[in-house]
């Protein structure tokens, strides 16, 4: 829906470090984290196709999904299928993606650097 309002969008989120309780947040146990000054940036632009495309240059990967009907959800093809998860959560929350878009995710957070799940 947001891509229908503004054809070009950029959002970013800070990385984080875990000071206490690594791998406990999803168990609803106490965790102490802190944001760091390194960010992940997602840019997106509507396209004239019926596909969602994501470019992940930091890990040398790309993924393309066809748009689905409003009643359908994406099935997961791998253990950590974050792209499909985000699209499914947006749809369940009342924000279905109705037009094709091209996205790119890039970050300054070193991969496998011990900076929590942000890396």
mmCIF file of C-alpha atoms in Angstrom:
data_model
loop_
_atom_site.group_PDB
_atom_site.id
_atom_site.type_symbol
_atom_site.label_atom_id
_atom_site.label_comp_id
_atom_site.label_asym_id
_atom_site.label_seq_id
_atom_site.Cartn_x
_atom_site.Cartn_y
_atom_site.Cartn_z
ATOM 1 C CA UNK A 1 0.000 0.000 0.000
ATOM 2 C CA UNK A 2 2.781 2.468 0.842
ATOM 3 C CA UNK A 3 4.265 2.017 -2.625
ATOM 4 C CA UNK A 4 0.964 3.125 -4.159
ATOM 5 C CA UNK A 5 1.143 6.472 -2.318
ATOM 6 C CA UNK A 6 4.804 7.282 -2.940
ATOM 7 C CA UNK A 7 6.515 5.565 -5.890
ATOM 8 C CA UNK A 8 9.954 5.744 -4.241
ATOM 9 C CA UNK A 9 10.537 4.848 -0.585
ATOM 10 C CA UNK A 10 13.631 4.588 1.606
ATOM 11 C CA UNK A 11 13.552 3.295 5.182
ATOM 12 C CA UNK A 12 16.344 2.338 7.554
ATOM 13 C CA UNK A 13 16.805 0.632 10.898
ATOM 14 C CA UNK A 14 19.727 0.639 13.318
ATOM 15 C CA UNK A 15 21.712 -2.453 14.071
ATOM 16 C CA UNK A 16 21.850 -3.674 17.653
ATOM 17 C CA UNK A 17 24.083 -5.420 20.091
ATOM 18 C CA UNK A 18 22.857 -7.683 22.829
ATOM 19 C CA UNK A 19 24.323 -6.848 26.237
ATOM 20 C CA UNK A 20 22.372 -9.558 28.078
ATOM 21 C CA UNK A 21 20.076 -12.385 27.044
ATOM 22 C CA UNK A 22 21.232 -13.280 23.536
ATOM 23 C CA UNK A 23 18.692 -15.612 21.864
ATOM 24 C CA UNK A 24 16.156 -15.097 24.652
ATOM 25 C CA UNK A 25 13.894 -12.408 23.167
ATOM 26 C CA UNK A 26 11.835 -14.856 21.119
ATOM 27 C CA UNK A 27 11.363 -16.913 24.315
ATOM 28 C CA UNK A 28 9.916 -13.811 26.057
ATOM 29 C CA UNK A 29 12.795 -13.779 28.555
ATOM 30 C CA UNK A 30 14.677 -10.651 29.736
ATOM 31 C CA UNK A 31 17.010 -9.039 27.211
ATOM 32 C CA UNK A 32 19.113 -5.871 27.306
ATOM 33 C CA UNK A 33 20.044 -4.488 23.889
ATOM 34 C CA UNK A 34 21.453 -1.253 22.525
ATOM 35 C CA UNK A 35 21.218 0.345 19.103
ATOM 36 C CA UNK A 36 24.466 0.980 17.260
ATOM 37 C CA UNK A 37 25.297 3.628 14.670
ATOM 38 C CA UNK A 38 25.351 1.163 11.752
ATOM 39 C CA UNK A 39 22.155 0.773 9.734
ATOM 40 C CA UNK A 40 20.311 -1.431 7.266
ATOM 41 C CA UNK A 41 18.584 0.503 4.465
ATOM 42 C CA UNK A 42 15.720 -0.677 2.271
ATOM 43 C CA UNK A 43 14.867 1.265 -0.875
ATOM 44 C CA UNK A 44 11.877 0.445 -3.010
ATOM 45 C CA UNK A 45 10.183 1.656 -6.148
ATOM 46 C CA UNK A 46 6.979 0.562 -7.830
ATOM 47 C CA UNK A 47 7.406 -1.211 -11.146
ATOM 48 C CA UNK A 48 4.962 -2.046 -13.924
ATOM 49 C CA UNK A 49 5.025 -5.808 -13.418
ATOM 50 C CA UNK A 50 3.069 -8.244 -11.283
ATOM 51 C CA UNK A 51 6.200 -9.225 -9.359
ATOM 52 C CA UNK A 52 8.018 -8.302 -6.164
ATOM 53 C CA UNK A 53 11.776 -8.255 -6.583
ATOM 54 C CA UNK A 54 14.377 -7.887 -3.847
ATOM 55 C CA UNK A 55 18.095 -7.368 -4.377
ATOM 56 C CA UNK A 56 20.455 -8.245 -1.506
ATOM 57 C CA UNK A 57 23.876 -7.153 -2.814
ATOM 58 C CA UNK A 58 25.626 -7.621 0.552
ATOM 59 C CA UNK A 59 25.109 -11.386 0.305
ATOM 60 C CA UNK A 60 24.954 -11.648 -3.497
ATOM 61 C CA UNK A 61 21.327 -12.779 -3.623
ATOM 62 C CA UNK A 62 18.133 -11.773 -5.391
ATOM 63 C CA UNK A 63 14.594 -13.039 -5.057
ATOM 64 C CA UNK A 64 11.446 -12.529 -7.108
ATOM 65 C CA UNK A 65 7.877 -13.354 -6.086
ATOM 66 C CA UNK A 66 4.697 -13.166 -8.154
ATOM 67 C CA UNK A 67 1.905 -11.077 -6.642
ATOM 68 C CA UNK A 68 -0.768 -13.283 -5.100
ATOM 69 C CA UNK A 69 -4.514 -12.871 -4.776
ATOM 70 C CA UNK A 70 -5.778 -11.264 -1.569
ATOM 71 C CA UNK A 71 -6.812 -14.664 -0.186
ATOM 72 C CA UNK A 72 -3.418 -16.307 -0.651
ATOM 73 C CA UNK A 73 -0.231 -16.259 1.391
ATOM 74 C CA UNK A 74 3.294 -17.234 0.414
ATOM 75 C CA UNK A 75 4.536 -20.610 1.590
ATOM 76 C CA UNK A 76 8.040 -20.706 2.997
ATOM 77 C CA UNK A 77 10.703 -22.310 0.827
ATOM 78 C CA UNK A 78 13.553 -22.172 3.340
ATOM 79 C CA UNK A 79 14.010 -22.092 7.108
ATOM 80 C CA UNK A 80 14.516 -18.324 7.402
ATOM 81 C CA UNK A 81 12.365 -16.870 4.649
ATOM 82 C CA UNK A 82 12.263 -13.256 5.808
ATOM 83 C CA UNK A 83 11.067 -11.773 2.500
ATOM 84 C CA UNK A 84 7.964 -13.969 2.333
ATOM 85 C CA UNK A 85 7.376 -13.448 6.066
ATOM 86 C CA UNK A 86 7.336 -9.658 5.696
ATOM 87 C CA UNK A 87 4.923 -9.785 2.748
ATOM 88 C CA UNK A 88 2.635 -12.201 4.626
ATOM 89 C CA UNK A 89 2.633 -10.060 7.794
ATOM 90 C CA UNK A 90 1.859 -6.915 5.787
ATOM 91 C CA UNK A 91 -1.054 -8.701 4.127
ATOM 92 C CA UNK A 92 -2.387 -10.086 7.441
ATOM 93 C CA UNK A 93 -2.143 -6.582 8.938
ATOM 94 C CA UNK A 94 -4.286 -5.081 6.185
ATOM 95 C CA UNK A 95 -1.506 -3.789 3.921
ATOM 96 C CA UNK A 96 -1.435 -6.109 0.909
ATOM 97 C CA UNK A 97 1.076 -5.255 -1.787
ATOM 98 C CA UNK A 98 -1.069 -4.689 -4.845
ATOM 99 C CA UNK A 99 1.530 -3.517 -7.364
ATOM 100 C CA UNK A 100 4.880 -4.871 -8.359
ATOM 101 C CA UNK A 101 7.956 -3.313 -6.809
ATOM 102 C CA UNK A 102 11.720 -3.512 -6.891
ATOM 103 C CA UNK A 103 13.514 -3.390 -3.531
ATOM 104 C CA UNK A 104 17.132 -3.319 -2.451
ATOM 105 C CA UNK A 105 18.412 -4.037 1.051
ATOM 106 C CA UNK A 106 21.928 -2.911 1.954
ATOM 107 C CA UNK A 107 23.642 -2.545 5.281
ATOM 108 C CA UNK A 108 26.737 -1.242 6.985
ATOM 109 C CA UNK A 109 26.497 -3.900 9.703
ATOM 110 C CA UNK A 110 29.248 -6.495 9.249
ATOM 111 C CA UNK A 111 27.746 -9.921 8.604
ATOM 112 C CA UNK A 112 28.467 -12.526 11.313
ATOM 113 C CA UNK A 113 30.013 -9.860 13.522
ATOM 114 C CA UNK A 114 28.169 -10.700 16.731
ATOM 115 C CA UNK A 115 25.686 -7.859 16.432
ATOM 116 C CA UNK A 116 22.542 -9.857 17.239
ATOM 117 C CA UNK A 117 20.062 -10.864 14.566
ATOM 118 C CA UNK A 118 20.636 -7.582 12.740
ATOM 119 C CA UNK A 119 23.768 -9.026 11.169
#
